[in-house]
Coordinates of C-alpha atoms and ligand atoms in Angstrom, one line a residue:
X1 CA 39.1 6.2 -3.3
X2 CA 37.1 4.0 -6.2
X3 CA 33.2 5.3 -5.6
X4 CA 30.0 5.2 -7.7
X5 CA 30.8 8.9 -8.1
X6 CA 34.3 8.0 -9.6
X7 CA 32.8 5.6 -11.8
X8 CA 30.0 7.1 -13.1
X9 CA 31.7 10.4 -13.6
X10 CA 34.5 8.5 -15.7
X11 CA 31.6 6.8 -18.4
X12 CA 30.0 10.5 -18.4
X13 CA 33.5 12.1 -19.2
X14 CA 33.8 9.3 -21.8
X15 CA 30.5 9.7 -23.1
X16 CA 31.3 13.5 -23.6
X17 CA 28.4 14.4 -21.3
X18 CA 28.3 17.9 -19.9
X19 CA 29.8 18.6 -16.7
X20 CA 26.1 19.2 -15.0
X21 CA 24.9 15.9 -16.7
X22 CA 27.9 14.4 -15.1
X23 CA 27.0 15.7 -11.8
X24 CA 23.1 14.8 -12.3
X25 CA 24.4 11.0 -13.8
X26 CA 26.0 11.0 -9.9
X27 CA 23.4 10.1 -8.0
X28 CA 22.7 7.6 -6.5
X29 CA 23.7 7.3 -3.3
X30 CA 23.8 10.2 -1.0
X31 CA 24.9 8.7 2.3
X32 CA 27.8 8.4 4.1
X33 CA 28.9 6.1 4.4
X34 CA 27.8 5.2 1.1
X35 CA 26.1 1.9 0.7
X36 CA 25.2 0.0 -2.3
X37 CA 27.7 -2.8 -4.3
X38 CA 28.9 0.2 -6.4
X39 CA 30.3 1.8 -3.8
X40 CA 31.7 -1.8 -2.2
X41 CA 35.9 -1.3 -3.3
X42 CA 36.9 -4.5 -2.2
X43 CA 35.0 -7.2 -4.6
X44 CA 34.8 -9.7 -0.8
X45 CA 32.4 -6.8 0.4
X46 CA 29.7 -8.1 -1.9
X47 CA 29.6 -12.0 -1.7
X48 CA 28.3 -14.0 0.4
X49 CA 30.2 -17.1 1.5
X50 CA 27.0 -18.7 2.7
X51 CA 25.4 -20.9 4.3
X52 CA 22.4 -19.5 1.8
X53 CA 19.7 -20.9 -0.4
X54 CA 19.9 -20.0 -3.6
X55 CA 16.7 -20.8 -4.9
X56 CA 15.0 -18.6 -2.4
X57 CA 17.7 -16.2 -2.8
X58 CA 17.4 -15.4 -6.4
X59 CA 13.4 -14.6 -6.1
X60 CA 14.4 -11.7 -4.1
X61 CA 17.1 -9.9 -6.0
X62 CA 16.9 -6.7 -4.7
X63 CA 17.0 -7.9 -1.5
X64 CA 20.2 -9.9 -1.6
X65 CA 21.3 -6.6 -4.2
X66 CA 19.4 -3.5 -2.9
X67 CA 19.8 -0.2 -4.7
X68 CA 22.4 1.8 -3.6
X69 CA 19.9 4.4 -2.9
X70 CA 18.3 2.4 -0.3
X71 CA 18.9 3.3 2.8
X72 CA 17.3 2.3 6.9
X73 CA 15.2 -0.2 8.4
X74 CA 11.8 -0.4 7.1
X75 CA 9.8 -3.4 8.7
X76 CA 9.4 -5.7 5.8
X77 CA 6.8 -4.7 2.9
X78 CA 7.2 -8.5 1.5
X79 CA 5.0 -11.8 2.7
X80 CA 3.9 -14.6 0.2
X81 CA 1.3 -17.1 0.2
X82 CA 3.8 -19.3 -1.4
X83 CA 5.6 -20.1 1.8
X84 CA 2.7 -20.6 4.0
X85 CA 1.3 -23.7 5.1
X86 CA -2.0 -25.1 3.7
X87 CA -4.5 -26.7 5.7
X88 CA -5.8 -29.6 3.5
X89 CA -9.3 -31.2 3.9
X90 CA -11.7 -33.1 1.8
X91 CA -13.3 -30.1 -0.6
X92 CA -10.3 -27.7 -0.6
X93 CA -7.6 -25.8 1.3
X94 CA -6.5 -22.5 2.5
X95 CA -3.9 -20.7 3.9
X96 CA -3.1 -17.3 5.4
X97 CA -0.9 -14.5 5.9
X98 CA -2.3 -12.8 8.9
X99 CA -0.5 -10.0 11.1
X100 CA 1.2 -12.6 13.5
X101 CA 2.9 -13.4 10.0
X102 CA 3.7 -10.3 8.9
X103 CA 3.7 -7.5 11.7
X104 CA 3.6 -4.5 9.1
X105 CA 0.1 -5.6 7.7
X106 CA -1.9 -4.2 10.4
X107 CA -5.4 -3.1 8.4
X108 CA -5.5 -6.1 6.3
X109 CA -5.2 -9.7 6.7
X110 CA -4.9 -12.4 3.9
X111 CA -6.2 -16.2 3.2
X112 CA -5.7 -18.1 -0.2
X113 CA -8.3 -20.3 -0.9
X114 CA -9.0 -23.4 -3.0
X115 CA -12.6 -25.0 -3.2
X116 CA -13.0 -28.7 -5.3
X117 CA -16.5 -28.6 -7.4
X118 CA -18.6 -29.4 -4.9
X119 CA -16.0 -28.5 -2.0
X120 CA -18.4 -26.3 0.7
X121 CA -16.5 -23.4 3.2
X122 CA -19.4 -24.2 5.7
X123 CA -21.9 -21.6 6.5
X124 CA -20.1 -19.1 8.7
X125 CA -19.7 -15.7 10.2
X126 CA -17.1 -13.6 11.5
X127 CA -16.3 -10.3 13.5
X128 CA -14.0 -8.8 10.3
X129 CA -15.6 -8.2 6.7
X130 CA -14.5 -9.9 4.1
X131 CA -13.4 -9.4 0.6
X132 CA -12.6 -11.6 -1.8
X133 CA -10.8 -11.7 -5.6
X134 CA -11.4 -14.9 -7.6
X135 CA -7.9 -15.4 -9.2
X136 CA -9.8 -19.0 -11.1
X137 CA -12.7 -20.9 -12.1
X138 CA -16.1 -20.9 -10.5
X139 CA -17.7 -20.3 -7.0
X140 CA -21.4 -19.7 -6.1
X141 CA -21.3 -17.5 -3.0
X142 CA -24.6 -17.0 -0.5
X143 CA -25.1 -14.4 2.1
X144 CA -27.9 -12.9 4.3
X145 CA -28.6 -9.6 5.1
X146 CA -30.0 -8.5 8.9
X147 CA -33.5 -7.3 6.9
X148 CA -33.2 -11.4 6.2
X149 CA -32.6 -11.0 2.6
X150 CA -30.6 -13.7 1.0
X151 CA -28.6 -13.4 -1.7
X152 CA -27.0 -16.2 -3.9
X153 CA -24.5 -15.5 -7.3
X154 CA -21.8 -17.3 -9.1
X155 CA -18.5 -15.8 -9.7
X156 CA -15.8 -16.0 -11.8
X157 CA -12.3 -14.9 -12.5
X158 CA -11.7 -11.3 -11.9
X159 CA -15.0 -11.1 -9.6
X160 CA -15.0 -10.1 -6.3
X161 CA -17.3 -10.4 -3.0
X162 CA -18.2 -8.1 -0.3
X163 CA -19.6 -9.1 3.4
X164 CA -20.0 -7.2 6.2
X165 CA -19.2 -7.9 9.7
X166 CA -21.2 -10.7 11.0
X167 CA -23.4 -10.9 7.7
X168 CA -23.7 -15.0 7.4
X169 CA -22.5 -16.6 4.3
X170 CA -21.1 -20.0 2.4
X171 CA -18.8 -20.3 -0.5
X172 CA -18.8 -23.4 -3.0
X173 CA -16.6 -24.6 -5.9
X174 CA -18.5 -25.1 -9.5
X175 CA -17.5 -26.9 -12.1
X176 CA -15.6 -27.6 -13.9
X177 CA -12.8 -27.3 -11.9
X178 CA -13.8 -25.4 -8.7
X179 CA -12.3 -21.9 -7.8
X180 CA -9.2 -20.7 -6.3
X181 CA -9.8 -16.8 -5.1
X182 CA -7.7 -14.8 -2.3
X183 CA -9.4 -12.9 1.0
X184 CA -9.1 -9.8 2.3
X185 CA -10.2 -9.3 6.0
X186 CA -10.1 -5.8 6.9
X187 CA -8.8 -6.2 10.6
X188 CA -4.6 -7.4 10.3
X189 CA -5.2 -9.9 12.9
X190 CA -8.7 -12.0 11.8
X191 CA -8.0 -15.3 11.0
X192 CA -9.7 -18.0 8.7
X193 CA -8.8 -20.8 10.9
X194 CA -11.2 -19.1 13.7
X195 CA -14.8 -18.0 12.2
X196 CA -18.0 -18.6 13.8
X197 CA -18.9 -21.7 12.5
X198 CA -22.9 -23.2 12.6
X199 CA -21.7 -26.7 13.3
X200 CA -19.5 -25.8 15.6
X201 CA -22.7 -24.2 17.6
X202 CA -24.9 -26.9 17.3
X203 CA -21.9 -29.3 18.5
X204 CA -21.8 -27.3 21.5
X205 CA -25.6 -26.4 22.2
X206 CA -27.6 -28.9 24.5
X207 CA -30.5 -30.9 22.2
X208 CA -33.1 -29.7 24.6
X209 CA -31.8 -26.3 23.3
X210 CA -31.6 -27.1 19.5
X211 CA -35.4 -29.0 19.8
X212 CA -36.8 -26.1 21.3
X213 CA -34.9 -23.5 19.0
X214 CA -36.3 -25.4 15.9
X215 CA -39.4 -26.5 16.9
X216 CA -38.7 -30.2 16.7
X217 CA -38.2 -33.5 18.5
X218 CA -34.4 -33.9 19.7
X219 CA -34.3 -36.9 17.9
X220 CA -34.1 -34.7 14.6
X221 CA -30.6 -33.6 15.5
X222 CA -29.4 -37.2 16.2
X223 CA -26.5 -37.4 13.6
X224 CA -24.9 -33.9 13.6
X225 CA -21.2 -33.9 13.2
X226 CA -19.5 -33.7 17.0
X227 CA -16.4 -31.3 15.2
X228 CA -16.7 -28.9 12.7
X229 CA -16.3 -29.4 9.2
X230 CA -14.9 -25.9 8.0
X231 CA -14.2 -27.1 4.3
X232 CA -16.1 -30.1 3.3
X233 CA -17.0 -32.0 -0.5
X234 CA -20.3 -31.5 -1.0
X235 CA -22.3 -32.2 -4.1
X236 CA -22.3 -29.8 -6.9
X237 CA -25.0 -27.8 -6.5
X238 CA -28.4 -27.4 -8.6
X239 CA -29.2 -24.1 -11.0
X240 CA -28.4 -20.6 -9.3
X241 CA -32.6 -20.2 -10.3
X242 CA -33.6 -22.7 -8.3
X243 CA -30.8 -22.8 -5.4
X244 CA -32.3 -19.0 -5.1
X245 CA -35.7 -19.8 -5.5
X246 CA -35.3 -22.3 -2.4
X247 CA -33.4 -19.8 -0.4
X248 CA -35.9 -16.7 -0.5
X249 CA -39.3 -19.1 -0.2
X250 CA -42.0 -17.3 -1.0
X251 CA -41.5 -14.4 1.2
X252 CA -37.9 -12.9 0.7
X253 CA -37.1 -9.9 -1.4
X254 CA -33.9 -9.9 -2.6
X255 CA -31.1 -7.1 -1.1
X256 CA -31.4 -4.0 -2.5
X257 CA -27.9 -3.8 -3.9
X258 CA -25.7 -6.8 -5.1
X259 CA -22.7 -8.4 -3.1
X260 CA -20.3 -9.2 -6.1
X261 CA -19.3 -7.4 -8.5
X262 CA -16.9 -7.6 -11.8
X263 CA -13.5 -5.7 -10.8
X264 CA -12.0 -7.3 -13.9
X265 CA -15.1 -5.5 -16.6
X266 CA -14.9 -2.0 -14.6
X267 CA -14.4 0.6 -16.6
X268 CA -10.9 1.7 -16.7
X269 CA -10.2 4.9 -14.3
X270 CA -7.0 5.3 -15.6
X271 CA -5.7 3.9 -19.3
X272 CA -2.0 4.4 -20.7
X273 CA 0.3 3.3 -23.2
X274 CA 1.6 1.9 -19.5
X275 CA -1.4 -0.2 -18.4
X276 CA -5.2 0.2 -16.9
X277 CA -6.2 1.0 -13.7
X278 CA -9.6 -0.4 -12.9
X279 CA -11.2 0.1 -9.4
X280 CA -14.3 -1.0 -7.1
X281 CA -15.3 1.0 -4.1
X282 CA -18.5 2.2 -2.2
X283 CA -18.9 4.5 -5.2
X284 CA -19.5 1.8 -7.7
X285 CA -19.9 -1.2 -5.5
X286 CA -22.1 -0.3 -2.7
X287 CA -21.9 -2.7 -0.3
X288 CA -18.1 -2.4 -0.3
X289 CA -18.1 0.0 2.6
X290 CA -15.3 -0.7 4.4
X291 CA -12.9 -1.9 1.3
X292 CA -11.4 -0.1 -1.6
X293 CA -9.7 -2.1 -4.3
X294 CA -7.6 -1.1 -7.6
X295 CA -6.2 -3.9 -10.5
X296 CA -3.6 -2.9 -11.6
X297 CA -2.3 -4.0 -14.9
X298 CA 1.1 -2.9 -16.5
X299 CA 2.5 -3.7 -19.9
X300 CA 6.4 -5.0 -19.6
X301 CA 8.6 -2.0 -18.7
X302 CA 6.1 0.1 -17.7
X303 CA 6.0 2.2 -14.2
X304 CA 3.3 2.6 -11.5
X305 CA 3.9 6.6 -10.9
X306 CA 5.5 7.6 -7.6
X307 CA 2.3 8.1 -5.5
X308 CA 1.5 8.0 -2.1
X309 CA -2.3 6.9 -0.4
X310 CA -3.6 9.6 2.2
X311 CA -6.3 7.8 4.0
X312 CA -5.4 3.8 4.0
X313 CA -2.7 1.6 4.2
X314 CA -2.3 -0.4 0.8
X315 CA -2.3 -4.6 0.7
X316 CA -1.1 -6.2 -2.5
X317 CA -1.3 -9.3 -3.9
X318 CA 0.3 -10.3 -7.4
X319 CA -1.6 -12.1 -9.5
X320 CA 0.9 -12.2 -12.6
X321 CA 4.1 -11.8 -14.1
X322 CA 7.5 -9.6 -12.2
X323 CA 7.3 -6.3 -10.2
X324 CA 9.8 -4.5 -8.0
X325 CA 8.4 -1.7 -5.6
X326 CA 10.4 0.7 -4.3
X327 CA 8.6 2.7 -0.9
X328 CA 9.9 5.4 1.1
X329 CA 9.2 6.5 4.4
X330 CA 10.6 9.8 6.4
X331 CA 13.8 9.0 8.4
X332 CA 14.7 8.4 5.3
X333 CA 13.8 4.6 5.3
X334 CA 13.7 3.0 1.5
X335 CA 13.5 -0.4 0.4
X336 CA 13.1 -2.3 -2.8
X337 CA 11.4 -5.5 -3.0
X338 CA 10.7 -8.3 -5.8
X339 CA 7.0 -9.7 -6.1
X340 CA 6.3 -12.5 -7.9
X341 CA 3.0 -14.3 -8.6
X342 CA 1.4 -15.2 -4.8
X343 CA 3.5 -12.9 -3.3
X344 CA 2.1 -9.7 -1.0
X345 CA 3.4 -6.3 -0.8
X346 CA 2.1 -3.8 1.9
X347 CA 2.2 -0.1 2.1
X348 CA 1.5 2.1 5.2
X349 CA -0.7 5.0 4.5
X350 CA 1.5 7.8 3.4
X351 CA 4.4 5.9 2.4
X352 CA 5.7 7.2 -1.1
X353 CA 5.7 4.2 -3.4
X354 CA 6.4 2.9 -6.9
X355 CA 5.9 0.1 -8.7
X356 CA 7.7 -1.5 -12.3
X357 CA 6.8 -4.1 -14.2
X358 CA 10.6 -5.6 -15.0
X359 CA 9.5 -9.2 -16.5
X360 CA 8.8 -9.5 -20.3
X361 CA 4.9 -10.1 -20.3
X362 CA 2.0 -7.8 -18.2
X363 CA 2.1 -8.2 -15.0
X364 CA -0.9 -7.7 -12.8
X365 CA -1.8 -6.9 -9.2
X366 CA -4.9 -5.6 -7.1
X367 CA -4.2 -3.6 -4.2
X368 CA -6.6 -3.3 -1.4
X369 CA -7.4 -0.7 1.1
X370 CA -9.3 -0.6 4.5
X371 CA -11.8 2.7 3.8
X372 CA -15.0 3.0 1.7
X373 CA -13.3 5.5 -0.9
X374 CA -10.0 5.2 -2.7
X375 CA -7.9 7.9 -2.7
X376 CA -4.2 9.0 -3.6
X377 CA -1.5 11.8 -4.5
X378 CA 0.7 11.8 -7.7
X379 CA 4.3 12.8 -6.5
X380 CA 4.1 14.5 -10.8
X381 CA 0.9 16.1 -10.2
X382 CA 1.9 17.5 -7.3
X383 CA 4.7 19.2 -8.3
X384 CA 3.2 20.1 -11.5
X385 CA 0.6 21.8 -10.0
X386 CA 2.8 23.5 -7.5
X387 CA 4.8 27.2 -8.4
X388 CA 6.8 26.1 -10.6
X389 CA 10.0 28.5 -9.9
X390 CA 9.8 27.0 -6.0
X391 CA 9.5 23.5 -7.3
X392 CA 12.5 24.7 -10.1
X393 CA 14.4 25.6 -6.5
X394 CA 13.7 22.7 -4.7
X395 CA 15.3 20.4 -7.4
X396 CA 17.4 22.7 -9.2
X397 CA 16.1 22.2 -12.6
X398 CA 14.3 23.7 -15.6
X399 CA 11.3 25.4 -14.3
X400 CA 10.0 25.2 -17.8
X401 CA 10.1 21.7 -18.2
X402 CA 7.3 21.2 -14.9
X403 CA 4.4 21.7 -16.9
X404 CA 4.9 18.6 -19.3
X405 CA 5.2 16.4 -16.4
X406 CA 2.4 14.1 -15.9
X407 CA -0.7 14.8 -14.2
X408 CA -3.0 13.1 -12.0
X409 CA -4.9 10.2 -14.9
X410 CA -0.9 8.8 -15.7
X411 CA -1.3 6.6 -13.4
X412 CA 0.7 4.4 -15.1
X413 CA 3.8 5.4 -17.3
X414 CA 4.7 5.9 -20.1
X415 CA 1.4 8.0 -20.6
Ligands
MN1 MN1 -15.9 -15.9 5.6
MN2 MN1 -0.4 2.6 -4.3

């Protein structure tokens, strides 16, 4: 019988390793039957005669090559805006990864957007809040608050947005080049292709209605568009002074507390030889009640600690470079997935997860949870601040060596 055990055991004989080092160097697998290619004897167990696509196939490596230590069936943890559909119009495009996409993401729905300069996403509401990370360029946004406050501010990459439920707003490309920025509803199932749309409601409103609503002759309403526009080119718009001057008329205040916010400049919550952790919740950006969100950004080789979230699921989306996440479930269900720029990853809350950085340059990611404060637990701190003789008993090590483990601010390793 030619196993992983067999193998690995033979280069730790030859490398004159210890008999518990052997042992230890083992692992790897500890189910029966065993799974993984290293435990495949027959070299036809691990090919695949096909039909396949290879293109799509080698994105996903650890999927077509999963660790041997992976083991169950874990609903998938992977989506990707790359293979969903955009709906094109004059202005700009978007497209979406919603639950009906991808049944695991049940807190947190998705929608990739692209505005021209000028391009409008007409003035709109909708039942879920929304979230937004620009990933490029420049986008004035516009929103009012039920006190009738209205708000107006550019943003740029690394910025993000906040609106609440049913708080009306407008997004617009700038130039030079328009914006390209990714949503986060925080209901699985809300969908960008059905908002509450103003045109839409005059379309469908009877002009004796609309004059009386206004205050003006029918007449006045003679030429509005019969279908929605949704995304439309518009004309680049004038200075944010004036544009907001012209909102609030002479009688507005402003809202008390702002609607965007710099995720990008925060200051760094965590900071290792490994990478920064930089975050933006109700604690530092107010109006961000019902969204926490962390960026992530890990130099090449580094590791995302073991960790686990215990009050929201986690939504990812990659913004740069190569990462492989590992999460692990009770049952025991683990699987290992790839993530490349545009892709997703999701995480139910509780789920034990980490994340490595296995390309050659940073690689970056925000992840995005449905609560107003973030919050997780370090597998290292943990067990570092646990007795150390149990934790020595549990794992049948060193109890001395538990105190230079990492604590809770490695969030990213090496320290
Ligand atoms: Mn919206
Ligand atoms: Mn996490």
């Amino acid at each position: 019988m030619f196993s992983r055990r067999d193998v690995l055991a033979t280069a730790a004989a030859g490398a004159a390793m210890s008999t518990t080092a052997a042992a230890a160097a083992s692992f790897g697998n500890p189910d029966n039957p065993p799974q993984g290619a290293i435990n495949a004897k027959n070299p036809a167990s691990v090919t695949d005669p096909g039909p396949q696509n290879p293109a799509i196939r080698d994105q996903l490596p650890s999927a077509f090559s999963p660790p041997a230590t992976d083991v169950g069936g874990m609903p998938q943890i992977w989506a990707s805006f790359n293979t969903a559909p955009r709906r094109i119009q004059n202005g700009g495009w978007a497209r979406q990864v919603t639950q009906a996409d991808f049944p695991i993401s049940t807190t947190i729905s998705g929608v990739n957007m692209r505005l021209s300069p000028g391009g409008v996403r007409e003035l709109h509401w909708h039942q879920a809040a929304e979230w937004a990370y620009m990933t490029y360029g420049n986008c004035r946004i516009t929103v009012l608050d039920p006190k009738g406050r209205p708000y107006v501010a550019d943003v740029k990459e690394g910025d993000i947005w906040y609106f609440p439920s049913g708080y009306p707003h407008s997004l617009q490309g700038l130039e030079p080049d328009g914006c390209e920025f990714v949503i986060c509803f925080d209901d699985g199932a809300a969908n960008e292709f059905n908002t509450l749309l103003v045109t839409d409601w005059f379309a469908h409103t009877p002009p004796s209605v609309l004059a009386n609503n206004f205050g003006e002759p029918a007449e006045t309403f003679a030429n509005i568009p019969l279908h929605n526009l949704w995304i439309y080119q518009g004309k680049v718009p004038g200075d944010l002074s004036s544009v907001r001057k012209a909102m609030t008329g002479a009688d507005r205040d402003s809202p008390p507390e702002p609607f965007t916010f710099s995720l990008a400049s925060a200051l760094y919550v965590s900071q290792t030889k490994g990478g920064t952790l930089q975050l933006a919740d109700s604690g530092n950006f107010k109006v961000s009640t019902t969204i926490a969100a962390v960026l992530q950004t890990m130099r090449p080789g580094a590791l995302r600690q073991m960790h686990w979230h215990p009050n929201a699921d986690e939504w990812q989306y990659y913004i740069k470079g190569k990462a492989r996440m590992g999460v692990f479930n009770t049952g025991p269900n683990v699987r290992t997935m790839d993530f490349n720029p545009g892709d997703i990853g999701y995480v139910p809350r509780n789920y034990g997860h980490y994340v490595e950085n296995i390309g050659d340059t940073d690689m970056q990611f925000f992840a995005v949870f449905r609560t107003s404060h973030f919050e997780e637990f370090s597998l290292s701190d943990f067990l570092k601040h646990s007795p150390p003789e149990m934790v020595a008993e549990h794992l049948n090590i060193n109890p001395a060596v538990i105190a230079n483990w990492p604590g809770f601010s490695a969030g990213i390793m090496p320290e």
